[in-house]
CSV table of C-alpha atoms and ligand atoms in Angstrom, one decimal:
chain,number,residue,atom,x,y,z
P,1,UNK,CA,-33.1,49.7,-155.5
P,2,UNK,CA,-30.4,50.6,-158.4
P,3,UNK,CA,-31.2,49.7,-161.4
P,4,UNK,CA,-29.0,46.5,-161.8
P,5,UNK,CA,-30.5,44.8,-159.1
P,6,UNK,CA,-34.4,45.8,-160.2
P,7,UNK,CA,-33.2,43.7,-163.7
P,8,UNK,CA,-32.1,41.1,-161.6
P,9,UNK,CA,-35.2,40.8,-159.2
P,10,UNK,CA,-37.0,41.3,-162.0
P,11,UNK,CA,-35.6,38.0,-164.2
P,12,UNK,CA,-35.7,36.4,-161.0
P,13,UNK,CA,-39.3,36.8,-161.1
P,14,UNK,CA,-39.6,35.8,-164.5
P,15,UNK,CA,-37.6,33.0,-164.3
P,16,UNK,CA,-39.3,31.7,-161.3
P,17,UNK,CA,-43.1,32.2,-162.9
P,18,UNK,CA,-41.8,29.0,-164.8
P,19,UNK,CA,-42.5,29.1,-168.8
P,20,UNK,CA,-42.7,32.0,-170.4
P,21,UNK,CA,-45.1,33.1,-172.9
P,22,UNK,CA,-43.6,34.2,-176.3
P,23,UNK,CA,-44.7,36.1,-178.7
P,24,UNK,CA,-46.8,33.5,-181.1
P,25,UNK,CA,-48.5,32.9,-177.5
P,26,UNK,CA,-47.0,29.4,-177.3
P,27,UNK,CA,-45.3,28.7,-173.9
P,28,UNK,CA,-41.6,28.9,-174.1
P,29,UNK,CA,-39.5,26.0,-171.9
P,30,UNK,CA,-36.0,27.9,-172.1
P,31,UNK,CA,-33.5,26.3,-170.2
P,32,UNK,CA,-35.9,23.7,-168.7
P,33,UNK,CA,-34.0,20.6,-167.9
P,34,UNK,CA,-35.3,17.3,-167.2
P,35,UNK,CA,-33.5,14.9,-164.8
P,36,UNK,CA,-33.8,11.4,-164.2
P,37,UNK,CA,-34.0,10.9,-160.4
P,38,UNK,CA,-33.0,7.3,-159.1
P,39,UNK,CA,-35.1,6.3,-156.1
P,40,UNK,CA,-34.7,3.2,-154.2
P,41,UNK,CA,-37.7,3.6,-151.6
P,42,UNK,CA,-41.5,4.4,-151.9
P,43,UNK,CA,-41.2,7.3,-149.2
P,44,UNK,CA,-38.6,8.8,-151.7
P,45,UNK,CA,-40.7,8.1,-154.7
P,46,UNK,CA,-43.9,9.6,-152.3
P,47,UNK,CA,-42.0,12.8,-151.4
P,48,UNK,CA,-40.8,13.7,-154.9
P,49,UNK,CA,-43.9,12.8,-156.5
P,50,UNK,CA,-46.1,15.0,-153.6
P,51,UNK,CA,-42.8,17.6,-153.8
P,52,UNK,CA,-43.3,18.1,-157.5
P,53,UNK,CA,-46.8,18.0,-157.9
P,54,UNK,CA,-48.5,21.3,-158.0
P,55,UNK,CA,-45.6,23.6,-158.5
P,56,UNK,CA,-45.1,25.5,-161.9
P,57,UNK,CA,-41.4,25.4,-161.6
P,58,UNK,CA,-41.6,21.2,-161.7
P,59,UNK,CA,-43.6,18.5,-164.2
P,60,UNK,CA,-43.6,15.1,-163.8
P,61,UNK,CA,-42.8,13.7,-167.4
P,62,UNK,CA,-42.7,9.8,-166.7
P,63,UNK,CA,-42.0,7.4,-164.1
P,64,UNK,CA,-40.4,4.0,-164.2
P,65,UNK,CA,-40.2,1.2,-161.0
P,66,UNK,CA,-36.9,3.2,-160.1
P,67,UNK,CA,-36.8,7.0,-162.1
P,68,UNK,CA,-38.9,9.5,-162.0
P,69,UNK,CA,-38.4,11.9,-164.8
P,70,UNK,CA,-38.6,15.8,-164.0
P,71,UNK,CA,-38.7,18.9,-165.9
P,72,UNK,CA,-37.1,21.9,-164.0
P,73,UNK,CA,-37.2,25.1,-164.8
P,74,UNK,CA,-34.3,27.2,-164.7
P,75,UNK,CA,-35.6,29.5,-161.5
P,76,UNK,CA,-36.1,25.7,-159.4
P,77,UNK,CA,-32.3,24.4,-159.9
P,78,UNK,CA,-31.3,25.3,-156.5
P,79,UNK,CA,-34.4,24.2,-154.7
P,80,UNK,CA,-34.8,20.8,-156.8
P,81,UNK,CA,-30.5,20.2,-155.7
P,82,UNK,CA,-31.5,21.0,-152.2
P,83,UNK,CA,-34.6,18.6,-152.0
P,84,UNK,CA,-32.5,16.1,-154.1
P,85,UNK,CA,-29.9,15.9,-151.3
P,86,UNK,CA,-32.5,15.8,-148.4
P,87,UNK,CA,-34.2,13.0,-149.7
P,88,UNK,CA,-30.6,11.3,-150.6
P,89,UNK,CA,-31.7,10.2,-154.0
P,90,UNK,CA,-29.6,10.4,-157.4
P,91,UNK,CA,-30.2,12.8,-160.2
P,92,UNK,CA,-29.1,13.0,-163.3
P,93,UNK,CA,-29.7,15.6,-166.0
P,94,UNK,CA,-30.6,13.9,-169.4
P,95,UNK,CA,-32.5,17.2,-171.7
P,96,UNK,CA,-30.3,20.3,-170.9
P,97,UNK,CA,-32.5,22.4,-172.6
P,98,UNK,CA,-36.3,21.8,-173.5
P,99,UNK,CA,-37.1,24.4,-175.8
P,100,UNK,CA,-34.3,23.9,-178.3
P,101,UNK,CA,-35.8,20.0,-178.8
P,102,UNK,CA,-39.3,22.4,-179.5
P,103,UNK,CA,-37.4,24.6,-182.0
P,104,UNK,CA,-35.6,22.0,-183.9
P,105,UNK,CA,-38.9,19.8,-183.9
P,106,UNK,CA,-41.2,23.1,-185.4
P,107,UNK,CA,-38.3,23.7,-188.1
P,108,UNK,CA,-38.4,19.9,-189.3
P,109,UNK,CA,-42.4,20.7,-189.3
P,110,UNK,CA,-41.7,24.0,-191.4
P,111,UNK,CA,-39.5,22.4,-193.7
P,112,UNK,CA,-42.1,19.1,-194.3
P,113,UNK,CA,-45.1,21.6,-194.5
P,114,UNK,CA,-43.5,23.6,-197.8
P,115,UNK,CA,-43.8,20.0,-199.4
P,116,UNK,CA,-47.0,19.2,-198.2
P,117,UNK,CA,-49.8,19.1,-195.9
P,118,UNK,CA,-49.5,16.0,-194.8
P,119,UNK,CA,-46.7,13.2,-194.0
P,120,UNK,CA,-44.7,11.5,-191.8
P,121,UNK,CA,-41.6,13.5,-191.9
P,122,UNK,CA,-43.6,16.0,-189.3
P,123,UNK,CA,-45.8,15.8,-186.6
P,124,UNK,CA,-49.8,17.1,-188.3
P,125,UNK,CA,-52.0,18.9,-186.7
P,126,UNK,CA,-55.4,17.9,-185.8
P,127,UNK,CA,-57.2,19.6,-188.8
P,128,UNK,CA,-54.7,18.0,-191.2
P,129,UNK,CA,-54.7,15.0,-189.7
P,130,UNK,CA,-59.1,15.0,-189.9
P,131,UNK,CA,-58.6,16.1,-193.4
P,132,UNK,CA,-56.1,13.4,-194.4
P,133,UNK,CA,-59.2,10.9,-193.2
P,134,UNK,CA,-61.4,12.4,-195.0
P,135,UNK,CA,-59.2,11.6,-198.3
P,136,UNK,CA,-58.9,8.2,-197.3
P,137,UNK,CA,-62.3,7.5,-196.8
P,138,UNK,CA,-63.1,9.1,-200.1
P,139,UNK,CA,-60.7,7.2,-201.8
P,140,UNK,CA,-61.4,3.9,-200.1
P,141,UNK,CA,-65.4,3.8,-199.5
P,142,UNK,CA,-65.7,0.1,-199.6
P,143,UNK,CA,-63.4,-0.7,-196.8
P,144,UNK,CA,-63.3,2.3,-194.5
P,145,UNK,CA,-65.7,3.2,-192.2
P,146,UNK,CA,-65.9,6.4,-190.3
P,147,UNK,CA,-67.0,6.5,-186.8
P,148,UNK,CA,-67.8,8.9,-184.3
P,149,UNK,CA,-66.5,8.2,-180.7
P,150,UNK,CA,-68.5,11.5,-179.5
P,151,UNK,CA,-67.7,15.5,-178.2
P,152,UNK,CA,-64.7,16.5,-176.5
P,153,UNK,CA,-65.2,19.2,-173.2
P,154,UNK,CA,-64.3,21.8,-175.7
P,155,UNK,CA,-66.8,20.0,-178.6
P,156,UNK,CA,-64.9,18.7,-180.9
P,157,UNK,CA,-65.4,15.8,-182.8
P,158,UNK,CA,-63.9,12.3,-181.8
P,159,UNK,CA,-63.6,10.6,-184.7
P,160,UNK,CA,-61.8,7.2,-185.5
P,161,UNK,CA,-61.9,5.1,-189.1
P,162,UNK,CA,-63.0,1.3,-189.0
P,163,UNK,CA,-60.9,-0.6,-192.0
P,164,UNK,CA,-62.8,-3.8,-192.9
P,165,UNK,CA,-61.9,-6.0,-196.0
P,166,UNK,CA,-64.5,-9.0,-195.4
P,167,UNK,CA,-67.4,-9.8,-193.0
P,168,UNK,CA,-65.8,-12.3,-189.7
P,169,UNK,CA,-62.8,-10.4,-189.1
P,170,UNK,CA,-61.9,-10.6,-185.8
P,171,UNK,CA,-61.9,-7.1,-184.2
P,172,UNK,CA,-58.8,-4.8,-183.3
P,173,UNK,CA,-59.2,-1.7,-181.2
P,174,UNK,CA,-56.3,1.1,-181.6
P,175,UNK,CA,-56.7,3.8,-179.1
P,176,UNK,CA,-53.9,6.7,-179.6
P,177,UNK,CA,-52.9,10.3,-178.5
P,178,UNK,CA,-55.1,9.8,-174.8
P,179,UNK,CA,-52.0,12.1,-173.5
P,180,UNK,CA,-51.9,15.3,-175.5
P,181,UNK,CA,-48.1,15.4,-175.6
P,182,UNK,CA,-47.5,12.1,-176.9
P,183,UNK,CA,-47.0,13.0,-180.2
P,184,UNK,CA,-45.6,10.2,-182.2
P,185,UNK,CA,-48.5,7.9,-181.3
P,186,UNK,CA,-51.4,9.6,-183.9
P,187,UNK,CA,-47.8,9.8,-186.2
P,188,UNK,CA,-47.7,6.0,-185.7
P,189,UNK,CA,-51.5,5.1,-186.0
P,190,UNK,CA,-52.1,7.5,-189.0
P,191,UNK,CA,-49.1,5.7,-190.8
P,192,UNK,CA,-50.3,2.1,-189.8
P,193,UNK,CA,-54.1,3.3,-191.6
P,194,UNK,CA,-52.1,4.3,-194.5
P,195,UNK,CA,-50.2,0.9,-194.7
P,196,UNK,CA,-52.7,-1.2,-194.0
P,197,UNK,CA,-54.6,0.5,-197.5
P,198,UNK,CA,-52.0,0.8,-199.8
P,199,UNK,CA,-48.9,-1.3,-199.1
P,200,UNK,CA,-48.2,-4.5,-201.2
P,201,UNK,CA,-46.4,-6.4,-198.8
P,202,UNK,CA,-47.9,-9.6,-198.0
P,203,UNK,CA,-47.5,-9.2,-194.3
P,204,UNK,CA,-49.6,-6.0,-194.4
P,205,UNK,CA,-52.0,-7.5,-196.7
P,206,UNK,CA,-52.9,-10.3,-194.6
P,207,UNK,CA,-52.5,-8.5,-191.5
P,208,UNK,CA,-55.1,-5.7,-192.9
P,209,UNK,CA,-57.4,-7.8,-194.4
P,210,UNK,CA,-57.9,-10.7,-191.9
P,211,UNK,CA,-58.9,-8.7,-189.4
P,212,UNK,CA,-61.2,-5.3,-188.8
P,213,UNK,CA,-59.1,-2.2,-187.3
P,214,UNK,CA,-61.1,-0.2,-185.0
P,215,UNK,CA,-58.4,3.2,-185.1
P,216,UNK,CA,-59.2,6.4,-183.0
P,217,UNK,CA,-55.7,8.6,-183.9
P,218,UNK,CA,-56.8,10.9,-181.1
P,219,UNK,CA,-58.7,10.2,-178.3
P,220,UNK,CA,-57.6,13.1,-176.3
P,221,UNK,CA,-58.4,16.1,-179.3
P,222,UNK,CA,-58.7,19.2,-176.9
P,223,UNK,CA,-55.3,18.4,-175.4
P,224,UNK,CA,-53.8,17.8,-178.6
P,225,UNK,CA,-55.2,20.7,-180.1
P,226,UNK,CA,-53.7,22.4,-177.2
P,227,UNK,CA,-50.1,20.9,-177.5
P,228,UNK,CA,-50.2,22.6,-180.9
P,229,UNK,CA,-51.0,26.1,-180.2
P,230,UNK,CA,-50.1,26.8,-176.4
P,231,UNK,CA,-48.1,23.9,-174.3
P,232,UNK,CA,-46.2,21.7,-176.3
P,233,UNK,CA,-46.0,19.6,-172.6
P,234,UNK,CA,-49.7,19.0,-172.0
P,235,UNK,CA,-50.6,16.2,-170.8
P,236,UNK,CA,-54.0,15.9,-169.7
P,237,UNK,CA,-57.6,16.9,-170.7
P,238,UNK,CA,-58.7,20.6,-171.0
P,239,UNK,CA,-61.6,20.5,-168.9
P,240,UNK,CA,-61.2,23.5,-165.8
P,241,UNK,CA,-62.3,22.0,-162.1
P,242,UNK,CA,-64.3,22.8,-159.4
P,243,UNK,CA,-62.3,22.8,-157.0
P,244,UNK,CA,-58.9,24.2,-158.5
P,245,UNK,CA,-57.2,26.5,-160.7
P,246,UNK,CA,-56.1,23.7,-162.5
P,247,UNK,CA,-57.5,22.7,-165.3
P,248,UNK,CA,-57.7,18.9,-166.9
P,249,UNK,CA,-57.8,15.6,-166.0
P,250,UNK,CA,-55.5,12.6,-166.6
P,251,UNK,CA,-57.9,10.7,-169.0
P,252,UNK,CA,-55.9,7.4,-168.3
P,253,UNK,CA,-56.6,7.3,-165.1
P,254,UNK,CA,-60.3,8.2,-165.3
P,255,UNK,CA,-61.9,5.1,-166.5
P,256,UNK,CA,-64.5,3.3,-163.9
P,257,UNK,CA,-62.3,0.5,-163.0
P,258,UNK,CA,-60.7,-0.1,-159.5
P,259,UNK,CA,-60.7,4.3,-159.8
P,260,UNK,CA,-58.4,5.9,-157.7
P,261,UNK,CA,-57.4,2.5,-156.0
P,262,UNK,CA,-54.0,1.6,-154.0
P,263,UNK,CA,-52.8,5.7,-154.9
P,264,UNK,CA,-52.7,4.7,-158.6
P,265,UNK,CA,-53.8,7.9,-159.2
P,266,UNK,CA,-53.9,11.6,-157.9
P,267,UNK,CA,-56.5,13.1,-156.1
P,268,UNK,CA,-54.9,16.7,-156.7
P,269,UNK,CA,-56.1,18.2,-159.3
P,270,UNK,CA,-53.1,19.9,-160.5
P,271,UNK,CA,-51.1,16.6,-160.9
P,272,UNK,CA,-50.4,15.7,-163.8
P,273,UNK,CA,-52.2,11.9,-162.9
P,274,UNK,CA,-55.5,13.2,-161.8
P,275,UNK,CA,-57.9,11.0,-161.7
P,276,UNK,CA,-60.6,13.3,-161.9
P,277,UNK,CA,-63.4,14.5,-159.5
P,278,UNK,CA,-65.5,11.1,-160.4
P,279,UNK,CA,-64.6,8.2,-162.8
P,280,UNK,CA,-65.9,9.7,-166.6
P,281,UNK,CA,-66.0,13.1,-165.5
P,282,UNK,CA,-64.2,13.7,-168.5
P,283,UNK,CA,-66.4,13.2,-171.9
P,284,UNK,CA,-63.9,11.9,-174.0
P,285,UNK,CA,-63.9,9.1,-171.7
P,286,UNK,CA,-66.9,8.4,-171.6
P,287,UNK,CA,-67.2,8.8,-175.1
P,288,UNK,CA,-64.6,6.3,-175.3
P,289,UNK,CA,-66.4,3.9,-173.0
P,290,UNK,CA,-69.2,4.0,-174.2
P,291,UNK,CA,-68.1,3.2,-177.8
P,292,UNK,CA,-66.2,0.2,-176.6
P,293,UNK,CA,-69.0,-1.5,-174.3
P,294,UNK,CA,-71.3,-1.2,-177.3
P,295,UNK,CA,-68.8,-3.0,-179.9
P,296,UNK,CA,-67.0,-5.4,-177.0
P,297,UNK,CA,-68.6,-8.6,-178.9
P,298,UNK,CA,-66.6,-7.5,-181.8
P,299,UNK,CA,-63.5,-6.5,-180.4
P,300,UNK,CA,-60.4,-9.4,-179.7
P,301,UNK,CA,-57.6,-6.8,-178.9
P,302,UNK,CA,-57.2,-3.2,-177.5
P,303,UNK,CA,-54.3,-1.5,-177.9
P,304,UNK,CA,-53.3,1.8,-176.2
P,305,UNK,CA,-50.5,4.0,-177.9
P,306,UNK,CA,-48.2,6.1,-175.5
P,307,UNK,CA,-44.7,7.0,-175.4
P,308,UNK,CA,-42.9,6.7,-174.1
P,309,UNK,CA,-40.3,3.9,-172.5
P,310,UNK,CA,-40.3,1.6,-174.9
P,311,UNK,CA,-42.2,-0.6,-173.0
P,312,UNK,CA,-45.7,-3.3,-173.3
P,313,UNK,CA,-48.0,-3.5,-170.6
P,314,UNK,CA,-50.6,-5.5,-169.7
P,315,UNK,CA,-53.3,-5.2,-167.0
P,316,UNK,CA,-53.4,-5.3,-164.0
P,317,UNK,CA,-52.7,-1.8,-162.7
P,318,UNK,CA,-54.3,-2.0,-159.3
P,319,UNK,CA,-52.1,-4.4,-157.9
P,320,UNK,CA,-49.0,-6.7,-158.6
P,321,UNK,CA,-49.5,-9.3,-156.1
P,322,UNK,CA,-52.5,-10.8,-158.4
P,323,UNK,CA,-52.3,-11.3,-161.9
P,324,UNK,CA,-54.9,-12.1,-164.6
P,325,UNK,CA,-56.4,-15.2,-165.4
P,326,UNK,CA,-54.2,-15.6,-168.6
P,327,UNK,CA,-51.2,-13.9,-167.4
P,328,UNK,CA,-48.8,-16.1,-169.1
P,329,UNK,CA,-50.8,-15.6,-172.5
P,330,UNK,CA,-50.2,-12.0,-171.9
P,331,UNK,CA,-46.6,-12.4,-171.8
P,332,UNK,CA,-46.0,-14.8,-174.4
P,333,UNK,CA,-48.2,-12.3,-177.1
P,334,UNK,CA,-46.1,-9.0,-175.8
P,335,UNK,CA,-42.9,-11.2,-176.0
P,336,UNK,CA,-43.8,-11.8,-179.7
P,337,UNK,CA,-44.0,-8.3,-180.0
P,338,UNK,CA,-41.0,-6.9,-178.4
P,339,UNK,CA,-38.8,-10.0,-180.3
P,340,UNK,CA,-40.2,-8.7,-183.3
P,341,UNK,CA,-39.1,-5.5,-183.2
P,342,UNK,CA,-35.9,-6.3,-181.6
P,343,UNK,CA,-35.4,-8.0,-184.8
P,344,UNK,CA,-35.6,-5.0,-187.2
P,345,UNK,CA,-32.3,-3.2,-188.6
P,346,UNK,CA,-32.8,-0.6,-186.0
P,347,UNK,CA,-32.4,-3.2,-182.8
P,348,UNK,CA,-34.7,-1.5,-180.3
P,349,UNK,CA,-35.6,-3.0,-177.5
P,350,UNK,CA,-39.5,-3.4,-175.9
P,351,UNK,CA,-39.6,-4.4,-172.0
P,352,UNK,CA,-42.4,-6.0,-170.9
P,353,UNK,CA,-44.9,-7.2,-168.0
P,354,UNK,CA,-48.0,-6.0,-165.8
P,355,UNK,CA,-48.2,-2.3,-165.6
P,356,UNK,CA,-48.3,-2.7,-162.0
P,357,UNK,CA,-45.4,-5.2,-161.9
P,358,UNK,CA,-42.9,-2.9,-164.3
P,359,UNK,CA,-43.8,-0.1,-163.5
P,360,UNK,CA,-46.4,1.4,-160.7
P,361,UNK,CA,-49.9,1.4,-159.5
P,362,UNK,CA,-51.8,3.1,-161.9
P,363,UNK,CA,-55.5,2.9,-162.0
P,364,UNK,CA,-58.2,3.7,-164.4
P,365,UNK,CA,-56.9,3.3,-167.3
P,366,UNK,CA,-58.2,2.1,-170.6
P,367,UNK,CA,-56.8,-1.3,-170.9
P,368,UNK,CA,-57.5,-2.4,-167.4
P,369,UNK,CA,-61.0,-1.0,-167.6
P,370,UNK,CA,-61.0,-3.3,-171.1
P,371,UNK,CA,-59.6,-6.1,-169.5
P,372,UNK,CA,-62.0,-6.3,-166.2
P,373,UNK,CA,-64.8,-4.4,-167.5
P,374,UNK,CA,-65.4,-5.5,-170.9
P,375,UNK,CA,-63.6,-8.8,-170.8
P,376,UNK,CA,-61.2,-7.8,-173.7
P,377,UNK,CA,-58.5,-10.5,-172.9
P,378,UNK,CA,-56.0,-9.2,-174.8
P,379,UNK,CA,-55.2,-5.5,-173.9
P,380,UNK,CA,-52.0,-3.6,-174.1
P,381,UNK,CA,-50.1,-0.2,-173.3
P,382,UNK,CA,-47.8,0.4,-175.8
P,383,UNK,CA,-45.3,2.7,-174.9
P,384,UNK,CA,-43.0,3.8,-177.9
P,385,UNK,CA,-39.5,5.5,-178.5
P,386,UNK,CA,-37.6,6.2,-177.0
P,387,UNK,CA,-36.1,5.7,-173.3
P,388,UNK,CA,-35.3,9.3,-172.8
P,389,UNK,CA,-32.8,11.0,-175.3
P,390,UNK,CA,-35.9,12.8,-176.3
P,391,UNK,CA,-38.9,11.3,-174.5
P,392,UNK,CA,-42.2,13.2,-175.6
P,393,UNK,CA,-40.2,15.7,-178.2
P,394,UNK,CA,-38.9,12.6,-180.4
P,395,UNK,CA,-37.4,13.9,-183.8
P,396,UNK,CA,-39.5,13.4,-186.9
P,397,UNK,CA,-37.1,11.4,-188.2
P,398,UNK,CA,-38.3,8.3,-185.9
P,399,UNK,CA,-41.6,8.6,-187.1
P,400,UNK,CA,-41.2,6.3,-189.9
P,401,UNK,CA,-39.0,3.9,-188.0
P,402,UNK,CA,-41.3,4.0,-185.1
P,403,UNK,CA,-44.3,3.1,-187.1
P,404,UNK,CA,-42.5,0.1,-188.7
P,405,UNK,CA,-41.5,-1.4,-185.4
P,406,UNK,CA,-45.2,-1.2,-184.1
P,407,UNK,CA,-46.4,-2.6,-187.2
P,408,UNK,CA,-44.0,-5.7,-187.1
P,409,UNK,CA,-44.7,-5.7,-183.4
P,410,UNK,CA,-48.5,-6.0,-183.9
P,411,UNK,CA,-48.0,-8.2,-186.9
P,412,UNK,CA,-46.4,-10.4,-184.9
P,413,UNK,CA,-48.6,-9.7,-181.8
P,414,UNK,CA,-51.4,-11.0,-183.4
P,415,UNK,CA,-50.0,-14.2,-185.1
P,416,UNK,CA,-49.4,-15.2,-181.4
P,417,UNK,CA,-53.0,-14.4,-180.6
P,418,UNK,CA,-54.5,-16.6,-183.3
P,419,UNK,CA,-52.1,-18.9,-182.2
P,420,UNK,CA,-53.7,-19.0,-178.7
P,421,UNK,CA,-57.3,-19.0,-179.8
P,422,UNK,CA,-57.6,-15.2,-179.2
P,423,UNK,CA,-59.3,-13.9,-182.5
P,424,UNK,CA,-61.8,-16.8,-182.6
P,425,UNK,CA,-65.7,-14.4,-183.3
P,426,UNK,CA,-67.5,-14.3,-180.1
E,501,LIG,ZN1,-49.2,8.2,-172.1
């Protein structure tokens, strides 16, 4: 073999390997595309799905009733163009280049960390997010509460803030950062805490005050952590499997209600929507669980921070040919939320209906196991910015912005809820 075509076996090898591990040990997505795919059948949206699922080369980022979004690396063009045209579905590139959306987001983070340790001009890090909540509820011992949800696989501490200004509140649950890679959702949940303390408007104030917040900014802290330091595109949980070389689960799909039902989840444990070996197999689930059941009596709403989609959902997941009992309630609340935002400067638009009915069966999850299993009748996905110019590696820059839409949104959320006799005690 000449010595040309050893380098070119050999960066064929490299390339198809899939990410590459640099230097600071964090995994490198160079030239990584992601494609929207346009399906217009369930056997296309089956064979992508099964196509894609354990292979390094290919990650599942998000799916919508009609897309499924795919990272590619560089080495898998040729074979995704090949499978693309046997399975006669559209594709269309939308990310040329992964990594540089991870460069440009750790140089804003740079640049914000020289001013501080903490903001919303840069994504924090799990200590710096823990140590900004100790500060708060130093500073505001009277009204804050902290709370321990429980130990992550790895042991770390699960830890979420309760803000109550009076005794009677009605209860609000915010669950955020369940999928490691979702970044601007413990952004947005860290920001609303901050608001609902210090701002002045009267909006916030009787928003904040009328009502007790319930905030875990990350459920999932192991996969966070990890997003941080090795894989900026983790998803799932960081707890290795019995049965694979794959490690973690897909904590929103691992919740003990209608499990693994009508395929709404995988049983393959390197997909990235595993449901696990067993329903709470993972213990930040449990934790979670556990944690709600014992406070259900005092809890009117549970929200569920994702990105993203731009999108509200409401239960159920199992199936769109039933719908819960107060269905229309449902949509009336989420519409309130996604007019509200829609009426900011900034004009973004929510979508909205039964996760099952918008998008696909999906199973497990927290706000259906709220919903059926705890009787919290008001329970919502929230998927954030944006619909794809980004998707999980959203500039800091829409941090801010971000966070004020949800906060209108919820504002706005809950004045329909009160409305319709949600938030009465129990
Ligand atoms: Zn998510």
């Amino acid at each position: 073999m000449s010595l040309i075509s050893f380098l070119i076996a050999l960066a064929f090898v490299v390339l198809a390997q899939g990410a590459s591990v640099g230097q600071d040990e964090r995994l490198r997505y160079d030239n990584y595309s992601v494609y929207k795919v346009k399906f217009e059948t369930q056997e296309q949206r089956s064979f992508l799905k099964k196509f894609v699922e354990d292979r390094d080369n290919f990650r599942l980022w998000q799916e919508t009733k009609d897309e499924l979004h795919l990272m590619i690396s560089p080495g898998a063009f040729s074979e995704f163009e090949s499978q693309i045209q046997k399975t006669n579905v559209s594709a269309k590139v939308f990310i040329g280049n992964v990594q540089e959306l991870i460069d440009s987001e750790d140089e804003a983070n740079l640049k914000a960390s020289r001013d501080g340790s903490f903001g919303w001009t840069k994504y924090n890090s799990l200590a710096e997010i823990y140590e900004w909540l100790d500060g708060i509820l130093a500073t505001y011992p009277t009204i804050t509460e902290s709370f321990v949800l429980g130990q992550s696989y790895e042991g770390r501490t699960i830890r979420g803030i309760k803000i109550s200004y009076k005794a009677n509140n009605p209860g609000v649950f915010i669950e955020s950062n369940i999928h490691a890679r979702e970044w601007i959702t413990s952004a947005t949940a860290t920001w609303l805490i901050n608001e609902f303390l210090t701002s002045t408007d009267e909006l916030v104030r009787n928003l904040a005050e009328n009502h007790d917040w319930y905030i875990v900014p990350v459920l999932n802290v192991d996969g966070f952590v990890y997003t941080h330091e090795k894989d900026r595109m983790w998803r799932k949980t960081r707890q290795p499997s019995d049965i694979s070389t794959c490690v973690g689960v897909d904590p929103n799909r691992n919740y003990d209600s209608h499990w693994m039902e009508s395929n709404g989840a995988s049983s393959n444990p390197c997909a990235e929507d595993y449901g696990g070996p067993n329903p709470f197999s993972e213990p930040e689930i449990q934790a979670m669980a556990d944690y709600v059941s014992s406070n259900k009596d005092k809890i009117n709403v549970l929200l569920a921070f994702h990105s993203y989609s731009q999108l509200l959902l409401s239960p159920y997941g199992h199936t769109d040919e039933e719908f819960p009992p107060n269905f229309d309630d449902l949509m009336e609340v989420a519409k309130a939320y996604a007019d509200a935002v829609e009426s900011l400067p900034y004009g973004t638009t929510y979508r909205y209906g039964s996760s099952a009915g918008v998008l696909y069966f999906a199973t497990g999850a927290t706000i259906d196991w709220a919903y059926n299993e705890q009787g919290v009748e008001i329970s919502y996905t929230i998927e954030f910015r944006d619909t794809g110019r980004y998707g999980f590696i959203l500039p800091p820059v829409h941090i801010i912005p971000n966070a004020e839409e949800a906060l209108v949104g919820i504002a706005a959320l809950i004045d329909k809820c009160q409305e319709l006799g949600y938030l009465e005690l129990k």
